[in-house]
């Protein structure tokens, strides 16, 4: 099937082959959507009706917490249970986008050669904006492709990353003992987005302490959602310890989402976030195009010279962006 | 002076007292600007003409690299040289916003009681968007207040953080040996924004290795700007080692910026970024307001039910946002 996919396949061809299970068509469609090809966007609109089945799981936590290893192990566990898996890594420190320790690489190669798994790394730098929009588009394509579980791995620092994590049905926040700043990072607000907490590297000395600290924080935090108190799962991802329990917890969370009605509420909320991401992306692209023009460049130079102020220029830019559409 | 500042002081009062050196007026003005008080925004516009003198230094690097300790030590070194200092911490893991090890706390208290230093932590969570805009506003207020040096501390992960770091005149990227993911994070694009590289905790075993790795990466990277090759400075921030050399390097960078004409180019570029941040913030706030309405909520629910698609709804939202302005 794949061998016969022509180079100049239309987006409509790609979309129908994607629905028929062609991995190469999926990969090309992702690239076409990311590149903003209008015909691909049109197809994405049609594919949307075919989505909504996958369990979207966010995995977030600071660099060094072992998110990628955990994500890999989760994927292997899901595969062992006969589920197909998509992985979207939105993490500049992710080994998916570069180096990893040898053991991880071997396991990742296992995943790479498994047709039941599809991985994609998102570029998090260079392009201003658009990350949230692109990530959510890729999640939808993996969902339409028929993946049972789609995992989004993000660094839990930065607004875009938190936004992306919030778009998941179930969000895992990963911490590790003795990272020093780690507990701070968790304190600073990320705890409230956790549906399941993981203490990874639970064989290290400080693990019990971290578990009890997290328990206290959960009690001090906002009241738990009716019927769901975020569990704390201890894992040693490098050894696969605790991963089966984690998969059980994720499944329980999905059951709770569906039985409580939260599944629909979360989908509506994530629709709102996605719409917002699309609109912001469009506005940012208009802005980029507009502000590269010579007229505006001259005004920025006059701000630099303190002849004008950025607030007044911003008002004019806002008028220009909202008037000359597209 | 401070004692006589009335609670209901107008933004114009705050602005004139700020220019006269009243710290409390500065703090209140920052809060008023962050809260989006229209009169405060109006005053910010006027204060802008009084800015442009401070050397704005970005300090960025992954959690655990010792950025906050380094920032504190830099501030003490600048103070010893008779320079006044502003610090803006945009870092959820920063001890300025919470816990820190005892030695750091003591040094920070030293800074807190020094009238030549003003510190502000930015909330990086909760509010959707607006972080870049608020941070740049606070930098301008500190500049107008007369600070010689304004340091912005950010976690070097996430688009907002990178954007903010780029708004500085001089950007320090901090790495530490043996952080594992650290070199990855640096590889993933942050190196290109570094004007000065710091290898902190240079007394650890892996420091020489990190220095030589960074040197190779700098050579492999894009061609250095004419006349400026980013130096690598080794520090042990907890002991203050290397901090004086770092301050020298920062001063050299400023001299280079001015003599090469890059100072003006960077200011124009940072004006562009600031204008863009203001516009995006305005659009986001319009979006938030708009999408909370019952009409749109019903449409998000219909997306959740797969009756509509987010791309079509986004077009309608875009039309609505750009038509009913402010």
JSON list of N, CA and C in Angstrom, two decimals, chain A residues 2 49 87 134 173 224 265 270 304 321 324:
[
{"chain": "A", "resi": 2, "resn": "UNK", "atom": "N", "xyz": [1.78, 1.26, 0.96]},
{"chain": "A", "resi": 2, "resn": "UNK", "atom": "CA", "xyz": [2.65, 2.40, 1.15]},
{"chain": "A", "resi": 2, "resn": "UNK", "atom": "C", "xyz": [3.49, 2.69, -0.09]},
{"chain": "A", "resi": 49, "resn": "UNK", "atom": "N", "xyz": [-14.81, 14.45, 11.97]},
{"chain": "A", "resi": 49, "resn": "UNK", "atom": "CA", "xyz": [-16.00, 13.65, 12.31]},
{"chain": "A", "resi": 49, "resn": "UNK", "atom": "C", "xyz": [-15.61, 12.21, 12.67]},
{"chain": "A", "resi": 87, "resn": "UNK", "atom": "N", "xyz": [2.09, 8.57, 19.88]},
{"chain": "A", "resi": 87, "resn": "UNK", "atom": "CA", "xyz": [2.86, 9.39, 20.82]},
{"chain": "A", "resi": 87, "resn": "UNK", "atom": "C", "xyz": [3.22, 10.70, 20.14]},
{"chain": "A", "resi": 134, "resn": "UNK", "atom": "N", "xyz": [-0.74, 23.02, 16.30]},
{"chain": "A", "resi": 134, "resn": "UNK", "atom": "CA", "xyz": [-0.17, 21.88, 15.58]},
{"chain": "A", "resi": 134, "resn": "UNK", "atom": "C", "xyz": [-0.29, 20.60, 16.38]},
{"chain": "A", "resi": 173, "resn": "UNK", "atom": "N", "xyz": [1.00, 13.84, 35.91]},
{"chain": "A", "resi": 173, "resn": "UNK", "atom": "CA", "xyz": [2.11, 14.73, 36.28]},
{"chain": "A", "resi": 173, "resn": "UNK", "atom": "C", "xyz": [3.18, 13.86, 36.95]},
{"chain": "A", "resi": 224, "resn": "UNK", "atom": "N", "xyz": [-11.17, 17.95, 45.57]},
{"chain": "A", "resi": 224, "resn": "UNK", "atom": "CA", "xyz": [-11.12, 17.03, 44.44]},
{"chain": "A", "resi": 224, "resn": "UNK", "atom": "C", "xyz": [-12.46, 17.02, 43.70]},
{"chain": "A", "resi": 265, "resn": "UNK", "atom": "N", "xyz": [-17.93, 17.05, 29.18]},
{"chain": "A", "resi": 265, "resn": "UNK", "atom": "CA", "xyz": [-17.51, 18.39, 29.61]},
{"chain": "A", "resi": 265, "resn": "UNK", "atom": "C", "xyz": [-16.07, 18.66, 29.20]},
{"chain": "A", "resi": 270, "resn": "UNK", "atom": "N", "xyz": [-12.01, 21.04, 25.80]},
{"chain": "A", "resi": 270, "resn": "UNK", "atom": "CA", "xyz": [-10.84, 20.93, 24.93]},
{"chain": "A", "resi": 270, "resn": "UNK", "atom": "C", "xyz": [-11.18, 21.43, 23.53]},
{"chain": "A", "resi": 304, "resn": "UNK", "atom": "N", "xyz": [12.46, 52.10, 19.17]},
{"chain": "A", "resi": 304, "resn": "UNK", "atom": "CA", "xyz": [13.80, 51.90, 19.71]},
{"chain": "A", "resi": 304, "resn": "UNK", "atom": "C", "xyz": [14.43, 53.26, 20.02]},
{"chain": "A", "resi": 321, "resn": "UNK", "atom": "N", "xyz": [-4.39, 44.34, 11.79]},
{"chain": "A", "resi": 321, "resn": "UNK", "atom": "CA", "xyz": [-4.58, 42.88, 11.78]},
{"chain": "A", "resi": 321, "resn": "UNK", "atom": "C", "xyz": [-6.06, 42.54, 11.67]},
{"chain": "A", "resi": 324, "resn": "UNK", "atom": "N", "xyz": [-7.47, 44.13, 7.65]},
{"chain": "A", "resi": 324, "resn": "UNK", "atom": "CA", "xyz": [-7.08, 43.34, 6.47]},
{"chain": "A", "resi": 324, "resn": "UNK", "atom": "C", "xyz": [-7.04, 41.88, 6.86]}
]
